[in-house]
Amino acid sequence: MRKIWKRIAVAVSAVVAVVGAFVGSGAAGGTPIQDAAGGALSASSTAIAPAGPAFSIWSVVYVGLIAYAVRQCFRTADDERHERLFVPAVLSLLLNAAWILSVQFGFLWASEPIIVALLAVLAWAFVVLRRTRPSGTVEAVVTDGTFGLYLGWVCVATAANTAAVLTAAGFRGLGLGQDVWGVLVAAVAGLVGVALAVWGGGRLAPTAALGWGLAWVAVARLDGPLVSVPTAVTSVVAVAVVVVVTLVVRTRTGWARARAGSPARTA
């Protein structure tokens, strides 16, 4: 009975997250998330804010989360992997909704601890997935792929959210210009991507999402009111470095698994 309730909890949390996304997207008549809170997360707000189309990745993440929620409802009772993933998965879904709604209703200050907690929870989920093996290709795509995209995108979203909160609070960069801060944050995001690639064994999903976010940061910095060529160039270089490192690590990991006769790779 306890395991059944866990499955129900994941399903309900997924519904909460999707409803929050529906409201946050503006589909319910509200303001799109990037334009909420006075446009604090829009491309013209800070030097690290991605262009509007970047937020479309949420649609892919939500489809994956729904697929994960459905799939885990039919898992076997002794599936240790999903048992260990239960808490971070539920927390990530609830924090996701809380973050979107906090921004949507203008509580920008509250969005920061929420998204930091979300990032920490997703890192926890990544550790669980890293230490356990998927049962097959479908499991790798639905679970590892979804949470990998989720983590990679939230890494970029956390940087953008932090910059927005600091800017709204009156922070002026300690005398450093937007180019300097933009370059520093983009470089740090790239280093995070490299760390995920190395420790995760070359997983593609985190790299794809983080690269997507940084690519749209570059687009936003080449056009609009906050043009910053140094930030754009750094973002593009960061994407290239993360992709190359991911492919190299993935290739080496694949060779090692082939020699050991290990099962299919993760997404």
mmCIF file of C-alpha atoms in Angstrom:
data_model
loop_
_atom_site.group_PDB
_atom_site.id
_atom_site.type_symbol
_atom_site.label_atom_id
_atom_site.label_comp_id
_atom_site.label_asym_id
_atom_site.label_seq_id
_atom_site.Cartn_x
_atom_site.Cartn_y
_atom_site.Cartn_z
ATOM 1 C CA MET A 1 0.000 0.000 0.000
ATOM 2 C CA ARG A 2 2.838 2.376 0.838
ATOM 3 C CA LYS A 3 4.365 1.941 -2.620
ATOM 4 C CA ILE A 4 0.997 2.623 -4.262
ATOM 5 C CA TRP A 5 0.710 5.896 -2.385
ATOM 6 C CA LYS A 6 4.176 6.853 -3.547
ATOM 7 C CA ARG A 7 3.124 6.376 -7.149
ATOM 8 C CA ILE A 8 -0.004 8.425 -6.555
ATOM 9 C CA ALA A 9 2.096 11.154 -4.923
ATOM 10 C CA VAL A 10 4.337 11.385 -7.986
ATOM 11 C CA ALA A 11 1.306 11.531 -10.297
ATOM 12 C CA VAL A 12 -0.404 14.236 -8.227
ATOM 13 C CA SER A 13 2.817 16.253 -8.012
ATOM 14 C CA ALA A 14 3.156 16.048 -11.793
ATOM 15 C CA VAL A 15 -0.367 17.406 -12.186
ATOM 16 C CA VAL A 16 0.446 20.258 -9.789
ATOM 17 C CA ALA A 17 3.563 21.100 -11.797
ATOM 18 C CA VAL A 18 1.678 21.048 -15.100
ATOM 19 C CA VAL A 19 -1.111 23.244 -13.718
ATOM 20 C CA GLY A 20 1.505 25.655 -12.392
ATOM 21 C CA ALA A 21 3.141 25.699 -15.813
ATOM 22 C CA PHE A 22 -0.236 26.304 -17.474
ATOM 23 C CA VAL A 23 -0.791 29.348 -15.281
ATOM 24 C CA GLY A 24 2.812 30.503 -15.530
ATOM 25 C CA SER A 25 2.885 30.293 -19.308
ATOM 26 C CA GLY A 26 0.056 32.795 -19.558
ATOM 27 C CA ALA A 27 -2.247 30.207 -21.119
ATOM 28 C CA ALA A 28 -4.760 30.834 -18.344
ATOM 29 C CA GLY A 29 -4.879 34.526 -19.133
ATOM 30 C CA GLY A 30 -1.855 35.556 -17.088
ATOM 31 C CA THR A 31 1.527 36.884 -18.134
ATOM 32 C CA PRO A 32 4.174 34.591 -19.672
ATOM 33 C CA ILE A 33 6.828 33.747 -17.094
ATOM 34 C CA GLN A 34 9.557 35.779 -18.814
ATOM 35 C CA ASP A 35 7.348 38.873 -18.675
ATOM 36 C CA ALA A 36 6.013 38.393 -15.141
ATOM 37 C CA ALA A 37 7.273 40.316 -12.097
ATOM 38 C CA GLY A 38 7.705 43.441 -14.178
ATOM 39 C CA GLY A 39 9.687 41.616 -16.851
ATOM 40 C CA ALA A 40 12.432 40.662 -14.372
ATOM 41 C CA LEU A 41 13.265 37.504 -16.335
ATOM 42 C CA SER A 42 12.947 38.975 -19.811
ATOM 43 C CA ALA A 43 15.865 39.149 -22.235
ATOM 44 C CA SER A 44 16.228 42.870 -21.548
ATOM 45 C CA SER A 45 16.488 42.530 -17.768
ATOM 46 C CA THR A 46 20.039 41.304 -17.129
ATOM 47 C CA ALA A 47 23.154 40.353 -19.082
ATOM 48 C CA ILE A 48 22.635 36.637 -18.434
ATOM 49 C CA ALA A 49 18.917 36.472 -19.293
ATOM 50 C CA PRO A 50 18.193 34.205 -22.296
ATOM 51 C CA ALA A 51 15.952 35.280 -25.177
ATOM 52 C CA GLY A 52 12.256 34.435 -24.898
ATOM 53 C CA PRO A 53 12.255 31.302 -27.101
ATOM 54 C CA ALA A 54 14.605 29.616 -24.612
ATOM 55 C CA PHE A 55 11.662 29.088 -22.251
ATOM 56 C CA SER A 56 10.007 26.755 -24.758
ATOM 57 C CA ILE A 57 12.221 23.980 -23.382
ATOM 58 C CA TRP A 58 9.826 23.794 -20.455
ATOM 59 C CA SER A 59 7.300 22.146 -22.790
ATOM 60 C CA VAL A 60 9.738 19.315 -23.522
ATOM 61 C CA VAL A 61 10.579 18.944 -19.835
ATOM 62 C CA TYR A 62 6.906 18.773 -18.842
ATOM 63 C CA VAL A 63 6.132 16.151 -21.475
ATOM 64 C CA GLY A 64 9.010 14.119 -20.091
ATOM 65 C CA LEU A 65 7.840 14.561 -16.502
ATOM 66 C CA ILE A 66 4.335 13.418 -17.408
ATOM 67 C CA ALA A 67 5.805 10.376 -19.186
ATOM 68 C CA TYR A 68 7.932 9.666 -16.106
ATOM 69 C CA ALA A 69 4.902 9.943 -13.806
ATOM 70 C CA VAL A 70 2.912 7.557 -15.981
ATOM 71 C CA ARG A 71 5.788 5.092 -16.327
ATOM 72 C CA GLN A 72 6.531 4.911 -12.616
ATOM 73 C CA CYS A 73 2.874 4.037 -11.952
ATOM 74 C CA PHE A 74 3.525 0.690 -13.651
ATOM 75 C CA ARG A 75 6.923 -0.087 -12.198
ATOM 76 C CA THR A 76 7.561 -3.206 -10.171
ATOM 77 C CA ALA A 77 7.231 -2.991 -6.412
ATOM 78 C CA ASP A 78 10.917 -3.776 -5.856
ATOM 79 C CA ASP A 79 12.276 -1.155 -8.270
ATOM 80 C CA GLU A 80 15.011 0.309 -6.069
ATOM 81 C CA ARG A 81 15.922 2.997 -8.607
ATOM 82 C CA HIS A 82 12.502 4.622 -8.561
ATOM 83 C CA GLU A 83 12.231 4.162 -4.807
ATOM 84 C CA ARG A 84 15.407 6.200 -4.355
ATOM 85 C CA LEU A 85 14.250 8.771 -6.909
ATOM 86 C CA PHE A 86 10.828 9.227 -5.289
ATOM 87 C CA VAL A 87 11.642 12.055 -2.851
ATOM 88 C CA PRO A 88 13.751 14.263 -5.172
ATOM 89 C CA ALA A 89 11.259 13.704 -8.010
ATOM 90 C CA VAL A 90 8.257 14.820 -5.950
ATOM 91 C CA LEU A 91 10.130 17.744 -4.424
ATOM 92 C CA SER A 92 11.302 18.910 -7.856
ATOM 93 C CA LEU A 93 7.748 18.887 -9.209
ATOM 94 C CA LEU A 94 6.353 20.839 -6.267
ATOM 95 C CA LEU A 95 9.246 23.332 -6.208
ATOM 96 C CA ASN A 96 8.812 23.814 -9.944
ATOM 97 C CA ALA A 97 5.212 24.897 -9.469
ATOM 98 C CA ALA A 98 6.150 27.055 -6.472
ATOM 99 C CA TRP A 99 8.859 28.856 -8.445
ATOM 100 C CA ILE A 100 6.625 29.584 -11.426
ATOM 101 C CA LEU A 101 3.771 30.815 -9.269
ATOM 102 C CA SER A 102 6.059 32.968 -7.079
ATOM 103 C CA VAL A 103 7.293 34.798 -10.185
ATOM 104 C CA GLN A 104 3.860 34.891 -11.787
ATOM 105 C CA PHE A 105 2.347 36.589 -8.734
ATOM 106 C CA GLY A 106 5.195 39.069 -8.340
ATOM 107 C CA PHE A 107 7.046 37.516 -5.375
ATOM 108 C CA LEU A 108 10.431 37.677 -7.076
ATOM 109 C CA TRP A 109 12.304 37.685 -3.769
ATOM 110 C CA ALA A 110 10.724 34.329 -2.867
ATOM 111 C CA SER A 111 11.643 32.786 -6.206
ATOM 112 C CA GLU A 112 15.364 32.741 -5.393
ATOM 113 C CA PRO A 113 15.417 30.305 -2.448
ATOM 114 C CA ILE A 114 12.850 28.201 -4.287
ATOM 115 C CA ILE A 115 14.884 27.838 -7.475
ATOM 116 C CA VAL A 116 18.100 27.249 -5.520
ATOM 117 C CA ALA A 117 16.295 24.460 -3.634
ATOM 118 C CA LEU A 118 15.029 23.112 -6.966
ATOM 119 C CA LEU A 119 18.573 23.034 -8.340
ATOM 120 C CA ALA A 120 19.794 21.191 -5.237
ATOM 121 C CA VAL A 121 16.985 18.644 -5.485
ATOM 122 C CA LEU A 122 17.708 18.031 -9.174
ATOM 123 C CA ALA A 123 21.385 17.532 -8.348
ATOM 124 C CA TRP A 124 20.232 14.943 -5.802
ATOM 125 C CA ALA A 125 18.142 13.224 -8.485
ATOM 126 C CA PHE A 126 21.145 13.292 -10.827
ATOM 127 C CA VAL A 127 23.255 11.544 -8.179
ATOM 128 C CA VAL A 128 20.590 8.845 -7.801
ATOM 129 C CA LEU A 129 20.416 8.294 -11.550
ATOM 130 C CA ARG A 130 24.196 8.324 -11.843
ATOM 131 C CA ARG A 131 24.554 5.588 -9.234
ATOM 132 C CA THR A 132 21.855 3.307 -10.649
ATOM 133 C CA ARG A 133 21.346 1.791 -14.073
ATOM 134 C CA PRO A 134 18.212 2.167 -16.234
ATOM 135 C CA SER A 135 16.343 -1.009 -17.094
ATOM 136 C CA GLY A 136 16.458 -0.262 -20.820
ATOM 137 C CA THR A 137 16.344 2.357 -23.541
ATOM 138 C CA VAL A 138 12.831 3.607 -22.725
ATOM 139 C CA GLU A 139 13.768 4.028 -19.079
ATOM 140 C CA ALA A 140 16.967 5.854 -20.039
ATOM 141 C CA VAL A 141 15.107 8.300 -22.286
ATOM 142 C CA VAL A 142 12.056 8.894 -20.090
ATOM 143 C CA THR A 143 13.753 9.096 -16.691
ATOM 144 C CA ASP A 144 17.422 9.936 -17.254
ATOM 145 C CA GLY A 145 16.688 12.078 -20.310
ATOM 146 C CA THR A 146 13.913 14.062 -18.648
ATOM 147 C CA PHE A 147 15.749 14.776 -15.403
ATOM 148 C CA GLY A 148 18.931 15.517 -17.330
ATOM 149 C CA LEU A 149 17.168 18.173 -19.412
ATOM 150 C CA TYR A 150 15.494 19.455 -16.264
ATOM 151 C CA LEU A 151 18.824 19.839 -14.432
ATOM 152 C CA GLY A 152 20.679 21.408 -17.350
ATOM 153 C CA TRP A 153 18.007 24.022 -17.958
ATOM 154 C CA VAL A 154 17.557 24.862 -14.262
ATOM 155 C CA CYS A 155 21.319 25.518 -14.032
ATOM 156 C CA VAL A 156 20.867 28.344 -16.556
ATOM 157 C CA ALA A 157 17.518 29.415 -15.073
ATOM 158 C CA THR A 158 19.067 29.712 -11.603
ATOM 159 C CA ALA A 159 21.798 32.023 -12.910
ATOM 160 C CA ALA A 160 19.231 34.172 -14.728
ATOM 161 C CA ASN A 161 16.901 34.213 -11.716
ATOM 162 C CA THR A 162 19.716 35.199 -9.325
ATOM 163 C CA ALA A 163 20.765 38.048 -11.615
ATOM 164 C CA ALA A 164 17.150 39.220 -11.858
ATOM 165 C CA VAL A 165 16.644 39.177 -8.086
ATOM 166 C CA LEU A 166 19.892 41.059 -7.425
ATOM 167 C CA THR A 167 19.084 43.641 -10.082
ATOM 168 C CA ALA A 168 15.600 44.165 -8.679
ATOM 169 C CA ALA A 169 17.131 44.599 -5.215
ATOM 170 C CA GLY A 170 19.338 47.419 -6.481
ATOM 171 C CA PHE A 171 22.631 45.562 -6.924
ATOM 172 C CA ARG A 172 24.794 47.456 -9.413
ATOM 173 C CA GLY A 173 27.660 45.038 -9.942
ATOM 174 C CA LEU A 174 30.244 46.402 -7.474
ATOM 175 C CA GLY A 175 31.480 48.798 -10.096
ATOM 176 C CA LEU A 176 31.964 46.110 -12.725
ATOM 177 C CA GLY A 177 30.149 46.460 -16.027
ATOM 178 C CA GLN A 178 27.558 44.120 -17.480
ATOM 179 C CA ASP A 179 30.149 42.680 -19.867
ATOM 180 C CA VAL A 180 32.341 41.511 -16.992
ATOM 181 C CA TRP A 181 29.455 39.952 -15.076
ATOM 182 C CA GLY A 182 28.013 38.403 -18.212
ATOM 183 C CA VAL A 183 31.341 36.797 -19.106
ATOM 184 C CA LEU A 184 31.895 35.543 -15.553
ATOM 185 C CA VAL A 185 28.450 33.970 -15.208
ATOM 186 C CA ALA A 186 28.560 32.399 -18.680
ATOM 187 C CA ALA A 187 32.000 30.970 -17.907
ATOM 188 C CA VAL A 188 30.800 29.544 -14.584
ATOM 189 C CA ALA A 189 27.786 27.984 -16.334
ATOM 190 C CA GLY A 190 30.189 26.396 -18.791
ATOM 191 C CA LEU A 191 32.292 24.984 -15.960
ATOM 192 C CA VAL A 192 29.158 23.536 -14.371
ATOM 193 C CA GLY A 193 28.319 21.908 -17.696
ATOM 194 C CA VAL A 194 31.812 20.410 -17.914
ATOM 195 C CA ALA A 195 31.508 19.072 -14.358
ATOM 196 C CA LEU A 196 28.146 17.457 -15.158
ATOM 197 C CA ALA A 197 29.589 15.926 -18.320
ATOM 198 C CA VAL A 198 32.627 14.474 -16.564
ATOM 199 C CA TRP A 199 30.879 13.196 -13.459
ATOM 200 C CA GLY A 200 27.804 12.042 -15.356
ATOM 201 C CA GLY A 201 29.773 9.961 -17.822
ATOM 202 C CA GLY A 202 28.974 12.115 -20.837
ATOM 203 C CA ARG A 203 25.193 12.270 -20.530
ATOM 204 C CA LEU A 204 23.667 14.135 -23.437
ATOM 205 C CA ALA A 205 20.515 15.558 -21.852
ATOM 206 C CA PRO A 206 22.125 17.949 -19.319
ATOM 207 C CA THR A 207 24.499 19.206 -22.008
ATOM 208 C CA ALA A 208 21.655 19.713 -24.483
ATOM 209 C CA ALA A 209 19.569 21.778 -22.047
ATOM 210 C CA LEU A 210 22.454 23.822 -20.658
ATOM 211 C CA GLY A 211 23.727 24.442 -24.182
ATOM 212 C CA TRP A 212 20.236 25.473 -25.280
ATOM 213 C CA GLY A 213 20.002 28.019 -22.487
ATOM 214 C CA LEU A 214 23.453 29.494 -23.079
ATOM 215 C CA ALA A 215 22.859 29.651 -26.831
ATOM 216 C CA TRP A 216 19.790 31.794 -26.240
ATOM 217 C CA VAL A 217 21.779 33.970 -23.820
ATOM 218 C CA ALA A 218 24.150 34.593 -26.730
ATOM 219 C CA VAL A 219 21.255 35.455 -29.038
ATOM 220 C CA ALA A 220 19.844 37.903 -26.496
ATOM 221 C CA ARG A 221 23.216 39.622 -26.074
ATOM 222 C CA LEU A 222 23.625 40.205 -29.789
ATOM 223 C CA ASP A 223 20.357 42.094 -30.145
ATOM 224 C CA GLY A 224 18.133 44.301 -28.007
ATOM 225 C CA PRO A 225 18.795 46.850 -25.239
ATOM 226 C CA LEU A 226 21.509 44.826 -23.463
ATOM 227 C CA VAL A 227 23.945 44.045 -26.247
ATOM 228 C CA SER A 228 27.146 42.427 -24.952
ATOM 229 C CA VAL A 229 29.379 40.805 -27.534
ATOM 230 C CA PRO A 230 31.849 39.498 -24.881
ATOM 231 C CA THR A 231 28.999 37.712 -23.082
ATOM 232 C CA ALA A 232 27.664 36.300 -26.345
ATOM 233 C CA VAL A 233 31.087 35.015 -27.386
ATOM 234 C CA THR A 234 31.753 33.506 -23.959
ATOM 235 C CA SER A 235 28.364 31.779 -24.021
ATOM 236 C CA VAL A 236 29.039 30.259 -27.443
ATOM 237 C CA VAL A 237 32.522 29.133 -26.411
ATOM 238 C CA ALA A 238 31.079 27.625 -23.220
ATOM 239 C CA VAL A 239 28.528 25.657 -25.247
ATOM 240 C CA ALA A 240 31.235 24.381 -27.598
ATOM 241 C CA VAL A 241 33.516 23.327 -24.740
ATOM 242 C CA VAL A 242 30.715 21.529 -22.867
ATOM 243 C CA VAL A 243 29.633 19.679 -26.032
ATOM 244 C CA VAL A 244 33.185 18.578 -26.866
ATOM 245 C CA VAL A 245 33.886 17.419 -23.309
ATOM 246 C CA THR A 246 30.576 15.559 -23.212
ATOM 247 C CA LEU A 247 31.293 13.705 -26.454
ATOM 248 C CA VAL A 248 34.839 12.827 -25.405
ATOM 249 C CA VAL A 249 33.746 11.546 -21.993
ATOM 250 C CA ARG A 250 30.797 9.681 -23.515
ATOM 251 C CA THR A 251 33.043 7.987 -26.056
ATOM 252 C CA ARG A 252 35.563 6.937 -23.429
ATOM 253 C CA THR A 253 32.775 5.736 -21.129
ATOM 254 C CA GLY A 254 31.244 3.775 -23.992
ATOM 255 C CA TRP A 255 34.545 2.016 -24.696
ATOM 256 C CA ALA A 256 34.928 1.147 -21.027
ATOM 257 C CA ARG A 257 31.405 -0.281 -20.847
ATOM 258 C CA ALA A 258 31.875 -2.238 -24.060
ATOM 259 C CA ARG A 259 34.992 -3.877 -22.630
ATOM 260 C CA ALA A 260 33.131 -4.662 -19.411
ATOM 261 C CA GLY A 261 30.037 -5.937 -21.268
ATOM 262 C CA SER A 262 27.744 -3.374 -19.558
ATOM 263 C CA PRO A 263 24.128 -2.732 -20.709
ATOM 264 C CA ALA A 264 22.815 0.200 -22.741
ATOM 265 C CA ARG A 265 23.954 3.729 -22.026
ATOM 266 C CA THR A 266 22.001 6.500 -20.392
ATOM 267 C CA ALA A 267 20.616 9.578 -22.108
#
